[in-house]
Coordinates of C-alpha atoms and ligand atoms in Angstrom, one line a residue:
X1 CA 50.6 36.6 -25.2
X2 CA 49.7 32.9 -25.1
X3 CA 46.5 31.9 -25.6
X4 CA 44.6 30.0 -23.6
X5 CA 45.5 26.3 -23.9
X6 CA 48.9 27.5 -25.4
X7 CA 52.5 26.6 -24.9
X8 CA 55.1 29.2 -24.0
X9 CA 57.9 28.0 -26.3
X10 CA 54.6 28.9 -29.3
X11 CA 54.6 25.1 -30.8
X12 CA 51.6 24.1 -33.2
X13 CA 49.5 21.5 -32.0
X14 CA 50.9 19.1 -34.7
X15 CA 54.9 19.7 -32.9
X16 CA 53.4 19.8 -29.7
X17 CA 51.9 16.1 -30.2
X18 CA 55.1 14.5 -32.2
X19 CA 57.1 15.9 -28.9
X20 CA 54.4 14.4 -26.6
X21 CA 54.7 11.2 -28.5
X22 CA 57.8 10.3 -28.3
X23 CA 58.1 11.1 -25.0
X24 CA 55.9 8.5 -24.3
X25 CA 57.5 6.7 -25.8
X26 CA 61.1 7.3 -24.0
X27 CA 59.0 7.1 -20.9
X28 CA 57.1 3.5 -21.4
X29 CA 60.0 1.7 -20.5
X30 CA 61.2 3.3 -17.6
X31 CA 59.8 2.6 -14.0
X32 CA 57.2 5.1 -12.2
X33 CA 59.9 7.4 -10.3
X34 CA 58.4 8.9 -7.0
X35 CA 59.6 12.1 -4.6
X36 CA 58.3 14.1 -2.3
X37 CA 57.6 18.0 -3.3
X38 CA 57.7 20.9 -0.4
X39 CA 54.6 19.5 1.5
X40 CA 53.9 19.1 4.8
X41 CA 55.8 16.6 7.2
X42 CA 52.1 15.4 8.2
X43 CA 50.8 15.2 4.9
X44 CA 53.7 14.2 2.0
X45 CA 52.6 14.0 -1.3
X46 CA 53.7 11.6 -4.1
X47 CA 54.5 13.2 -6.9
X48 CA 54.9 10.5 -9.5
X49 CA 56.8 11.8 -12.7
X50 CA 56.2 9.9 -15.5
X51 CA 54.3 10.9 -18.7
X52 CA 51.3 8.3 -20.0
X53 CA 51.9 5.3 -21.9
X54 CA 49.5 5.5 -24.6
X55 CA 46.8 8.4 -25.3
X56 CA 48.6 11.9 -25.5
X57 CA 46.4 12.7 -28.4
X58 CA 43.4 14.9 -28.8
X59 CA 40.7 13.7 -31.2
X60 CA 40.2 16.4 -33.7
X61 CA 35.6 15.5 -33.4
X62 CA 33.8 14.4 -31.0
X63 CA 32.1 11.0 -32.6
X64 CA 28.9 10.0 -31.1
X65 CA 28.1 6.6 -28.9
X66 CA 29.9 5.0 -26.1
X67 CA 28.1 7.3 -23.7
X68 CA 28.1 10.2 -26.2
X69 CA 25.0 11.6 -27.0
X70 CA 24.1 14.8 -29.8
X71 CA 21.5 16.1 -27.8
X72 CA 20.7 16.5 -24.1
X73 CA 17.4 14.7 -24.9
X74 CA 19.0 11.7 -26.2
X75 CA 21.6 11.5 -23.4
X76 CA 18.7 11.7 -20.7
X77 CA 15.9 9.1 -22.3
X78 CA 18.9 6.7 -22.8
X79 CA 20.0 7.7 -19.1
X80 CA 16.9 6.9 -18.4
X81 CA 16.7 3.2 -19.6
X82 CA 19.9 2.7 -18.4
X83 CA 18.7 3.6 -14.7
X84 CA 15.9 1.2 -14.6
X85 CA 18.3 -1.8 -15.3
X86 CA 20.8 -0.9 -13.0
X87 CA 17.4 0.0 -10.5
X88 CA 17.0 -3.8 -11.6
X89 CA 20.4 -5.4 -10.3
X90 CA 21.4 -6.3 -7.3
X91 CA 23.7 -4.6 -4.5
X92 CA 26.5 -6.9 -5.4
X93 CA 26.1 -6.0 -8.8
X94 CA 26.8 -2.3 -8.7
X95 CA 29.4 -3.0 -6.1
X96 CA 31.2 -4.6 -9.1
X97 CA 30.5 -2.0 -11.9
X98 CA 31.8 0.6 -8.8
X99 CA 35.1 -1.7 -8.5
X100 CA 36.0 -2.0 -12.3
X101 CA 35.5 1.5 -12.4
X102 CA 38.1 2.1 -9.5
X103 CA 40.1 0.0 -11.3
X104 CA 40.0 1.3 -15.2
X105 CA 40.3 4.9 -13.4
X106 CA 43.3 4.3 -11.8
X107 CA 44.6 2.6 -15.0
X108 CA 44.2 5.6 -16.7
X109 CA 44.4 8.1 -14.5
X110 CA 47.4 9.8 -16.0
X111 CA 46.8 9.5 -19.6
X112 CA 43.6 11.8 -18.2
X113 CA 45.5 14.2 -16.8
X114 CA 48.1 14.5 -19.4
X115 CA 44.4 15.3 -21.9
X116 CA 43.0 17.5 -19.1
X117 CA 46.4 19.6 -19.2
X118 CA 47.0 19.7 -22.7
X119 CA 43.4 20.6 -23.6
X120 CA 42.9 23.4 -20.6
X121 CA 46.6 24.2 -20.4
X122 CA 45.6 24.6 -16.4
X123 CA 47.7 23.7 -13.8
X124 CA 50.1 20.6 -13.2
X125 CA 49.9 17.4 -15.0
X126 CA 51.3 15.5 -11.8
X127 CA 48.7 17.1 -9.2
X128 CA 45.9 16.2 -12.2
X129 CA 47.0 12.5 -11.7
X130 CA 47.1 12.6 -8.2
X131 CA 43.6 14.1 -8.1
X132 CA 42.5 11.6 -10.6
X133 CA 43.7 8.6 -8.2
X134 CA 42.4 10.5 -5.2
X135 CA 38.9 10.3 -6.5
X136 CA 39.2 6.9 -7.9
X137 CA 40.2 5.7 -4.9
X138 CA 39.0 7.4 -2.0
X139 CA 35.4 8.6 -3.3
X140 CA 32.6 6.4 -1.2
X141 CA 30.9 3.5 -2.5
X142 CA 27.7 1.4 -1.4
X143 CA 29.9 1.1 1.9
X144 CA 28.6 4.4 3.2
X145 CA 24.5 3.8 2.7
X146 CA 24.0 2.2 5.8
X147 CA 20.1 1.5 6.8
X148 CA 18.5 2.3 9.7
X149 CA 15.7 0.6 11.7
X150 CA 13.9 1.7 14.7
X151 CA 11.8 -1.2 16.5
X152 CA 9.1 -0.5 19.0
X153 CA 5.9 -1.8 20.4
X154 CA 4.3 -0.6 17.4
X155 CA 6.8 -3.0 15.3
X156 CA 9.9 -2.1 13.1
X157 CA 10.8 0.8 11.2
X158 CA 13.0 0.7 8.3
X159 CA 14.9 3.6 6.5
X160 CA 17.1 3.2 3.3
X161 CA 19.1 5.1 0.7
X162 CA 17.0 5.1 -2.0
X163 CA 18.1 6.4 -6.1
X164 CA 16.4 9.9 -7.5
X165 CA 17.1 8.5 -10.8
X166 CA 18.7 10.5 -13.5
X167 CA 21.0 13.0 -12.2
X168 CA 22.3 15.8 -14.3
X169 CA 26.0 17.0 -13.4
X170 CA 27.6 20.2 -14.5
X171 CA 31.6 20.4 -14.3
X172 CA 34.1 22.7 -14.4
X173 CA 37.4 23.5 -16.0
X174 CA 39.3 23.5 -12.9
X175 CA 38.9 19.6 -12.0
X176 CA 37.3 18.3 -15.2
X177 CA 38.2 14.7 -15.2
X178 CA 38.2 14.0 -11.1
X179 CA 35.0 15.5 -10.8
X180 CA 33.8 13.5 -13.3
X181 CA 34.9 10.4 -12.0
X182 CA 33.8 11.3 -8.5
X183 CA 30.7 12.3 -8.9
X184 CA 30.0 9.1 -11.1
X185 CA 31.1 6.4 -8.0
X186 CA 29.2 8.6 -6.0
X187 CA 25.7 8.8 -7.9
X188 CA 25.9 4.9 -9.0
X189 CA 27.0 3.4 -6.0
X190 CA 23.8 5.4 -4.5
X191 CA 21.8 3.9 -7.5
X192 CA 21.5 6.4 -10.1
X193 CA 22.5 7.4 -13.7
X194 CA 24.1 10.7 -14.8
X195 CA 23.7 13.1 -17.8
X196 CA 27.1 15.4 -17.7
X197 CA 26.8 19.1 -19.3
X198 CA 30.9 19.6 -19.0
X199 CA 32.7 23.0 -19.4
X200 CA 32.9 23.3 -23.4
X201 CA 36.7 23.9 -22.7
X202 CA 36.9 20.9 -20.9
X203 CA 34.8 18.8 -23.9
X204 CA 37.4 16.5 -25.0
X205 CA 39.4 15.3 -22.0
X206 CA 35.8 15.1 -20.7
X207 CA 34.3 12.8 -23.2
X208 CA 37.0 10.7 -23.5
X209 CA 36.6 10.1 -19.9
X210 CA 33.3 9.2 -20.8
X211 CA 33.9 6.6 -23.2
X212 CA 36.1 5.0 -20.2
X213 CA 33.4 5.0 -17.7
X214 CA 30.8 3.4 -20.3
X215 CA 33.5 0.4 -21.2
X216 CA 34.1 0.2 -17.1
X217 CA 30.6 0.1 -16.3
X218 CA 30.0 -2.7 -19.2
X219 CA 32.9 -4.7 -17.7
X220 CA 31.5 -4.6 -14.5
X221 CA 28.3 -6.1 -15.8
X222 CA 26.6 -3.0 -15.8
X223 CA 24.2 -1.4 -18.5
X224 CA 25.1 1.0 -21.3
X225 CA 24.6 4.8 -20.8
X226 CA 24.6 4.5 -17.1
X227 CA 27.0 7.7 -17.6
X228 CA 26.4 9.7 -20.5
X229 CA 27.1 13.5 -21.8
X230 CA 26.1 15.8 -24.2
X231 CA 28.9 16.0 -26.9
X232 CA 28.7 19.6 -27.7
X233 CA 28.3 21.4 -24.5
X234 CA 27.3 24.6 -24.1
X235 CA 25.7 27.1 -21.3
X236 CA 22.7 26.4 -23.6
X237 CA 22.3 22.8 -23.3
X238 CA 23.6 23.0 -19.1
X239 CA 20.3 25.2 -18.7
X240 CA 17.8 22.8 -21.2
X241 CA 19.6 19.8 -18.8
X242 CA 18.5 22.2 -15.8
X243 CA 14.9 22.2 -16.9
X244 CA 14.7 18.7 -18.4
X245 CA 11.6 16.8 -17.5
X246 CA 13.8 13.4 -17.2
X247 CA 16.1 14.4 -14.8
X248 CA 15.4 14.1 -11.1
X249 CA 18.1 16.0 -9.2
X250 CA 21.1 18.2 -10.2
X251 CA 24.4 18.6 -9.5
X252 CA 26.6 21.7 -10.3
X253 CA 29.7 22.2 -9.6
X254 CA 31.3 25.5 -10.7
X255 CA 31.3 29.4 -10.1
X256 CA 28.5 31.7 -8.6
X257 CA 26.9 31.8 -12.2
X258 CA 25.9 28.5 -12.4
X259 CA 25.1 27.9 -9.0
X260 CA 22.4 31.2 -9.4
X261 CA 20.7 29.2 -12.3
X262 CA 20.8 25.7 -10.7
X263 CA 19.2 27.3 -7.8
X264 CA 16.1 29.0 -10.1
X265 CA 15.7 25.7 -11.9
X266 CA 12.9 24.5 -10.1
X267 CA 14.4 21.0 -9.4
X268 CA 16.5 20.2 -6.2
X269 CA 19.8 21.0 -6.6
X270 CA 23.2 20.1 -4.8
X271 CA 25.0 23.0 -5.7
X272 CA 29.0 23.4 -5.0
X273 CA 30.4 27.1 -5.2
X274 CA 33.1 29.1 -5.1
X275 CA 35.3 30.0 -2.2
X276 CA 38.1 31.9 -0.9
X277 CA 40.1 29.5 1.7
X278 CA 42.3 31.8 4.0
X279 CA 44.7 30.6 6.2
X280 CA 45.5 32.1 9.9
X281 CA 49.3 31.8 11.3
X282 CA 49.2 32.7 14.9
X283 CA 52.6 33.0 17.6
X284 CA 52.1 29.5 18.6
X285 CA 52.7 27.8 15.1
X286 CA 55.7 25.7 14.1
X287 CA 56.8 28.4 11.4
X288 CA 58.6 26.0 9.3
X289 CA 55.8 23.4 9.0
X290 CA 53.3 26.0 8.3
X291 CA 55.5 27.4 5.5
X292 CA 56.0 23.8 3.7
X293 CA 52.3 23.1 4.4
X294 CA 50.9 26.4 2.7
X295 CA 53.4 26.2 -0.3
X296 CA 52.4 22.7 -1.1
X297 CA 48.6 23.5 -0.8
X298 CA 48.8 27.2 -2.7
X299 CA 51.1 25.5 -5.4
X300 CA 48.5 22.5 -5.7
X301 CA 47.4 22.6 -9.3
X302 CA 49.1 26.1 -9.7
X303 CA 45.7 27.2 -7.3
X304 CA 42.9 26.1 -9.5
X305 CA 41.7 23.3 -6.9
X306 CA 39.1 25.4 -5.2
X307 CA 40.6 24.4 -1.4
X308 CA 43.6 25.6 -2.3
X309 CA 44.9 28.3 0.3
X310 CA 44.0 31.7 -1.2
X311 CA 45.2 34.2 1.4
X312 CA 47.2 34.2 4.2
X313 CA 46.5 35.9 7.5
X314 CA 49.6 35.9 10.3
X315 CA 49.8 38.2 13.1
X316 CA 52.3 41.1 13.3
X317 CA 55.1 39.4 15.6
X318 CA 55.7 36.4 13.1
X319 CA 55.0 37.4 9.8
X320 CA 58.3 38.4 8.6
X321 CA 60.0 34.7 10.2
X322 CA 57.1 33.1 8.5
X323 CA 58.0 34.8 4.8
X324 CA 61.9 33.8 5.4
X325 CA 60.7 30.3 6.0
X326 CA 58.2 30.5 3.1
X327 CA 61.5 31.9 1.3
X328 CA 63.6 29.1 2.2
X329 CA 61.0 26.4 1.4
X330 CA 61.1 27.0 -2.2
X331 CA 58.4 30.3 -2.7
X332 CA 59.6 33.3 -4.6
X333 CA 59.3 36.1 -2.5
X334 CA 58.2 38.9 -4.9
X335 CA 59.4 42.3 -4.4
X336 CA 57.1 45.6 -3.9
X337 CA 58.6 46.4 -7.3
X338 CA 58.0 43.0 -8.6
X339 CA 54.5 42.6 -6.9
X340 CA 53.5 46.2 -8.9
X341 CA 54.5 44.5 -12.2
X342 CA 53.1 40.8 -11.5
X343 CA 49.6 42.8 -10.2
X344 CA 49.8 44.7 -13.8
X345 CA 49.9 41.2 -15.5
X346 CA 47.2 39.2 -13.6
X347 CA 45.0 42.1 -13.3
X348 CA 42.8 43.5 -15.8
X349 CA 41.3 45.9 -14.2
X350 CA 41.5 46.8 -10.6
X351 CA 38.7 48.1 -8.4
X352 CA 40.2 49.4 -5.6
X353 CA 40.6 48.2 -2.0
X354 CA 38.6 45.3 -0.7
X355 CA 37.2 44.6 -3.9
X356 CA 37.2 41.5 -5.9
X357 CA 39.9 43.0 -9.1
X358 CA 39.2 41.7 -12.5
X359 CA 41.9 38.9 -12.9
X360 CA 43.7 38.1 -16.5
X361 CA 41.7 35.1 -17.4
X362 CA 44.5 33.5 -19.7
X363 CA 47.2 33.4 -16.8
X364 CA 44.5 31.1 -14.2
X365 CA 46.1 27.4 -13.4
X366 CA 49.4 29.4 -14.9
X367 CA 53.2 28.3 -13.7
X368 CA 54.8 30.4 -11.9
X369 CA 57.4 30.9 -13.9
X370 CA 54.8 32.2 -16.9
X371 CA 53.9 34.7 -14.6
X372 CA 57.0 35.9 -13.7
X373 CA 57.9 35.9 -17.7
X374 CA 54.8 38.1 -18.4
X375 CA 55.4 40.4 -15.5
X376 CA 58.9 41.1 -17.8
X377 CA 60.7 39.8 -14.5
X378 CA 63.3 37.2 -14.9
X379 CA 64.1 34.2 -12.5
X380 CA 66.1 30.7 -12.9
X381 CA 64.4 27.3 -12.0
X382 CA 60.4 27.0 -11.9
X383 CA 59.3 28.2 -8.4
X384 CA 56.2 26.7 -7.5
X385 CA 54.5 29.8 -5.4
X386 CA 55.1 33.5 -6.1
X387 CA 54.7 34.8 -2.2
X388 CA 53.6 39.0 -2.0
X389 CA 53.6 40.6 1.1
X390 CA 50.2 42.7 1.2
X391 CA 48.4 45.2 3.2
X392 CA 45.0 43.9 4.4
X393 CA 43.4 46.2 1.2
X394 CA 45.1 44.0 -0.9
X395 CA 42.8 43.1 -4.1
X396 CA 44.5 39.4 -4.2
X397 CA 43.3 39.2 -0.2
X398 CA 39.8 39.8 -1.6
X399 CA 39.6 37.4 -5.0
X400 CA 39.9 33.9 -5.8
X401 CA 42.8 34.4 -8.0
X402 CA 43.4 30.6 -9.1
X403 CA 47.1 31.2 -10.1
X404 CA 50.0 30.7 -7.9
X405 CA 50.2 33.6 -6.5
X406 CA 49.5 34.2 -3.1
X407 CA 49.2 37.3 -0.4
X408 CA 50.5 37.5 3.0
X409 CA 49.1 39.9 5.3
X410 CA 49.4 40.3 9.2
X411 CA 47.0 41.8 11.7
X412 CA 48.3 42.7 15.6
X413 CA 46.6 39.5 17.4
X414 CA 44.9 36.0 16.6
X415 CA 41.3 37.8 17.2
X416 CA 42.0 40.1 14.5
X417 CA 42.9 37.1 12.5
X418 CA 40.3 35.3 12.1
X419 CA 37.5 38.4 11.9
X420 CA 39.8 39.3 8.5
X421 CA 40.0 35.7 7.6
X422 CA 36.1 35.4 7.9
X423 CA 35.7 38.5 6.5
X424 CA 37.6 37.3 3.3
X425 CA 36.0 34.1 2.6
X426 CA 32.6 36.4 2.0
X427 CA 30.4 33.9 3.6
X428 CA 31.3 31.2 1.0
X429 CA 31.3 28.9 3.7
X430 CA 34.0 26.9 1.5
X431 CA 37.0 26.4 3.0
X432 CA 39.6 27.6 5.6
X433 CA 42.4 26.7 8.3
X434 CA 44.6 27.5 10.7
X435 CA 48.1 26.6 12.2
X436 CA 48.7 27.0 15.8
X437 CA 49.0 25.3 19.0
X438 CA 46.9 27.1 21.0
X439 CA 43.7 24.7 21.1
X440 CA 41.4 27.5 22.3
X441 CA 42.3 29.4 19.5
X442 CA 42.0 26.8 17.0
X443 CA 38.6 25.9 18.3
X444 CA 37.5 29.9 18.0
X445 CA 38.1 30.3 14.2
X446 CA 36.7 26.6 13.4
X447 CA 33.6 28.0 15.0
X448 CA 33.7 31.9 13.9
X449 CA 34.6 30.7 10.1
X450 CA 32.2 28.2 9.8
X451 CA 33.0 26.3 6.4
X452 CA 32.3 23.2 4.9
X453 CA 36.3 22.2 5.5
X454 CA 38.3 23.3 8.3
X455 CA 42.1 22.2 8.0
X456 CA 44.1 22.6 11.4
X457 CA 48.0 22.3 10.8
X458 CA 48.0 21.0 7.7
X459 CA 47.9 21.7 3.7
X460 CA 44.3 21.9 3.0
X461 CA 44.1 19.5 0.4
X462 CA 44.3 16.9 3.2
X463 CA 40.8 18.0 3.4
X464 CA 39.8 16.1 0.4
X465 CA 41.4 13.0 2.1
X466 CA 45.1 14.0 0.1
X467 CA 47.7 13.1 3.5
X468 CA 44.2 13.2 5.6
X469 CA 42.1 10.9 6.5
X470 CA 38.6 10.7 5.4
X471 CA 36.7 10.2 2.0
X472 CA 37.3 12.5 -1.0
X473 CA 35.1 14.4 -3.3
X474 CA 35.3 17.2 -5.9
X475 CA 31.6 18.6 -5.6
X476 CA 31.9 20.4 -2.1
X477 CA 28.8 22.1 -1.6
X478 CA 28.7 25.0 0.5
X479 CA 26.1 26.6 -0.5
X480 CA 22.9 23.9 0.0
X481 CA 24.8 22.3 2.8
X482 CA 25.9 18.6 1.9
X483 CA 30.0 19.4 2.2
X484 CA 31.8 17.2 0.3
X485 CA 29.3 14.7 -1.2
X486 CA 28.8 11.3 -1.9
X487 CA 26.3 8.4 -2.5
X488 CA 24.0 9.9 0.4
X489 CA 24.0 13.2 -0.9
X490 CA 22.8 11.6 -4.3
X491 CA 20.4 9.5 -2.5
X492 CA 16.6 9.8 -1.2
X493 CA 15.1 8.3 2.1
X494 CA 12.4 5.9 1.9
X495 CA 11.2 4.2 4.8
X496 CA 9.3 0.7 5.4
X497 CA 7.0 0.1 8.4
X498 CA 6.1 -3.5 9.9
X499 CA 3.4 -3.0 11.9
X500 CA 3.3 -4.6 15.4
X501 CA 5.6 -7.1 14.4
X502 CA 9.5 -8.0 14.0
X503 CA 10.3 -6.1 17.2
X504 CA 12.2 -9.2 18.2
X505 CA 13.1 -8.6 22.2
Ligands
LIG601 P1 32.2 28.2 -14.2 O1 31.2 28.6 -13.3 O2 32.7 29.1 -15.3 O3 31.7 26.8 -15.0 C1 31.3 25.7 -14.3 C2 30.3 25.0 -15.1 O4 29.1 25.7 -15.2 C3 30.7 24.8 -16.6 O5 30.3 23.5 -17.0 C4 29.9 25.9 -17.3 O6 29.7 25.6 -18.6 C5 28.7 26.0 -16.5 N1 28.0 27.3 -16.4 C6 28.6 28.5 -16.1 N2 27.7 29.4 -16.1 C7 26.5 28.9 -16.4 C8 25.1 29.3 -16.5 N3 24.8 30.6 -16.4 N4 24.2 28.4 -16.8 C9 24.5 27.1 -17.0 N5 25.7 26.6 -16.9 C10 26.7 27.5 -16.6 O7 33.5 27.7 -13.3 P2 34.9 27.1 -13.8 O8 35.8 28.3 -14.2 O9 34.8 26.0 -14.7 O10 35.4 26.6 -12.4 C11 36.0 27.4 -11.4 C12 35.0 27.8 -10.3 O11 34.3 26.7 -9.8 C13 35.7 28.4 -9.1 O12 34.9 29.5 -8.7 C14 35.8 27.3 -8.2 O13 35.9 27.7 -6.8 C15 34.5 26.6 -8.4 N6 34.6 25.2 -8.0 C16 34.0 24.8 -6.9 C17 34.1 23.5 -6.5 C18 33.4 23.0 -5.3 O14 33.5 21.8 -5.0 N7 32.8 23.8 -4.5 C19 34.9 22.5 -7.2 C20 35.5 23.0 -8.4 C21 35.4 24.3 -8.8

């Protein structure tokens, strides 16, 4: 068994990083290649497949400074000064600490996913740097804080986006360096500083991403500390930055656990969950785009992005076309001999039907093709998406597995379709979609499922703006209500009134 964070050919760290090394450096001269992988016709995605110039290298300590603090106290007084400078400085200034952010983001957007990977040993180094340049480029900046005024007999009536102050963040393991990065644009372009508790898996990617923002923001002519974190996380120190007296509003993003104890902290929290995402395929869908849209989104960071399609939901008279098209698009379609031995590896304990199974924590964000190995089943090439067909009981119709493996069930008609599908998300209110044609029915689940994202005929990662349109973010919260954040949701209203005057018609 691999450990978490392990390698499947069993290298030390020390081979592991002379391999990495060199080839970076075999890689440094060579241009960025780019191809498509199975994705949608609407919604391509560009896999670029290079590995990172320069640091593929973990730092054995965490040192203090450039952002880093010991203690969650430190990290929030000198949040704290930092806010009141940048409260200080002018629009165009923070405009220009958000750009050369963008910009040193971008630059190192790959050797942060290449850390994220190697440190979690979650998912796909190439989806890691595309969700690093998605959030680097596509979160919202000042652009989005628009003021209002309302002008009367009585005179004129202004409303603004006003900073809380100093906002602590919790991440997660799943997304550690794009949520970072997100919700930082986000909270600073709406005037605020940030404390981040990160995942204590996650510490070392995390703080080096740290260390990048503080250097950004000080290019951009902003203060130190705007960002800072605590350099030994723990669930200890996320709950003391819960109740700390210093910090205005938080920000979790993670499982139900953490969104519980945000919620009992006292302070306002924006709090983004877990979900569930199913997908409906009704007799009106292209079958072929459907299959190349749901294999790209379920293979998206082997499943750990938490819109990734979870379960799928046809109805009778297509299923078995859509399989053969899933089959032909590059999923491995498992066996019910093969699905028995795959369910005995991701599951450690099972708890019968409709219930959420107990899944092998050390195979999440696996490849495929460790799966397959630890199921004892062997297969050539490295199929993206293992593909079970499942009756509607089906524990992985009921979980958020997080590994790329993913049911398909069918139900007689559309109607039937959707009540499973909503039935499945357990009132997350996360994510979900549909393909189809049929416009009425399309309408009917968007209504009936009612999530924060509702993807119609595409992979739902265009939902974060990935091959759709729209801004991006990491923090989706479901549960309070903001959706996909961004410098509103960090913001407060304020409101100015002119009395009798400046009404100017
Ligand atoms: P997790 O809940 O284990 O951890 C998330 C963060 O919360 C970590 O920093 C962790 O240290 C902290 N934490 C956990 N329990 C806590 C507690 N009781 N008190 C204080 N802090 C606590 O989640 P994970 O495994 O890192 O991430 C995967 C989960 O997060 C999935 O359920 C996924 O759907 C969800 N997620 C949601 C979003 C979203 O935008 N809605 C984004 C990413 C991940």
């Amino acid at each position: 068994m691999s450990r978490p964070g392990g390698n499947a050919l069993n290298l030390s760290d020390q081979q592991v990083d002379i391999i990495a090394t060199r080839l970076a450096e075999r890689f440094s001269t060579q241009p960025v290649i780019k191809t498509t992988i199975a994705a949608p016709r609407s919604a391509p995605i560009i896999v670029p497949r290079v590995v990172s110039r320069s640091v593929l290298h973990v730092t054995p300590h965490i040192n203090l400074g450039e952002g880093v603090f010991a203690s969650v106290d430190d990290a929030v007084a000198a949040a704290g000064v930092a806010f009141r400078e940048l409260d200080g400085m002018s629009l165009a200034g923070r405009q220009k600490i958000i750009a050369s952010i963008r910009a040193s983001m971008l630059e190192h957007a790959e050797e942060l996913a290449v850390h994220a990977h190697r440190e979690t040993g979650l998912g796909r180094v190439e989806h890691k740097l595309i969700k690093n340049r998605l959030v680097a480029s596509k979160t919202a900046g000042t652009e989005v804080l628009t003021s209002h005024a309302v002008t009367g007999d009585h005179g004129l009536t202004l409303i603004e986006y006003a900073p809380f102050g100093v906002i602590g963040a919790i991440t997660p393991t799943t997304n550690p360096t794009s949520t970072i990065i997100c919700n930082t644009i986000a909270m600073l372009a709406a005037g605020n500083s940030v404390v981040f508790n990160v995942h204590p898996s996650t510490r070392e990617c995390s703080m080096a991403n740290i260390r990048l923002l503080h250097h950004a923001i000080i290019r951009g002519g902003g203060p130190a500390n705007l960002v800072t974190a605590v350099a030994e996380p723990t669930i200890e120190s996320a709950q003391t930055l819960m109740g700390h007296k210093g910090i205005r509003l938080l920000a979790v993003t993670g499982g139900s656990g953490v969104v519980r104890q945000a919620m009992c902290s006292g302070k306002r929290a924006i709090c983004a969950g877990p979900g569930n995402p199913p997908v409906v395929v009704d007799a009106t869908a292209d079958l072929e785009h459907a299959a190349r849209g749901i294999i790209a989104g379920a293979s998206f960071d082997n499943n750990i992005v938490c819109v990734d399609e979870k379960e799928v939901i046809a109805v009778d008279c297509i299923v078995e076309e859509l399989l053969q098209q899933m089959g032909r698009n590059g999923a491995y379609l498992l066996t019910t001999g093969e699905l028995q031995r795959v369910e005995e590896a991701i599951f450690s304990e099972q708890r019968g039907p409709r219930q959420r199974a107990v899944v092998e924590k050390d195979l999440i964000g696996k490849n495929a093709s460790e799966i397959l190995a630890r199921a004892g089943i062997s297969c050539s090439g490295d199929p993206r998406l293992l593909v079970a067909h499942v009756t509607n009981d089906h524990p992985l119709i009921w979980i958020e597995q997080m590994m790329p493996v993913l049911p398909v069930t069918s139900v007689p008609d559309v109607e039937q379709a959707i009540e499973l599908a909503k039935e499945a998300e357990h009132g997350f209110g996360h994510s979900a979609g549909m393909y189809s044609r049929d416009i009425d029915a399309l309408s009917r689940m968007a209504r009936t499922i009612n999530t924060s994202i509702f993807t119609k005929n595409g992979s739902f990662y265009a939902g974060l703006g990935e091959g759709g349109e729209g801004h991006t973010s990491f923090t989706i919260a479901s549960p309070t209500g903001e959706g996909l954040t961004g410098p509103i949701s960090f913001s407060r209203l304020r409101r100015c009134v002119m009395v009798d005057h400046f009404r100017i018609i």
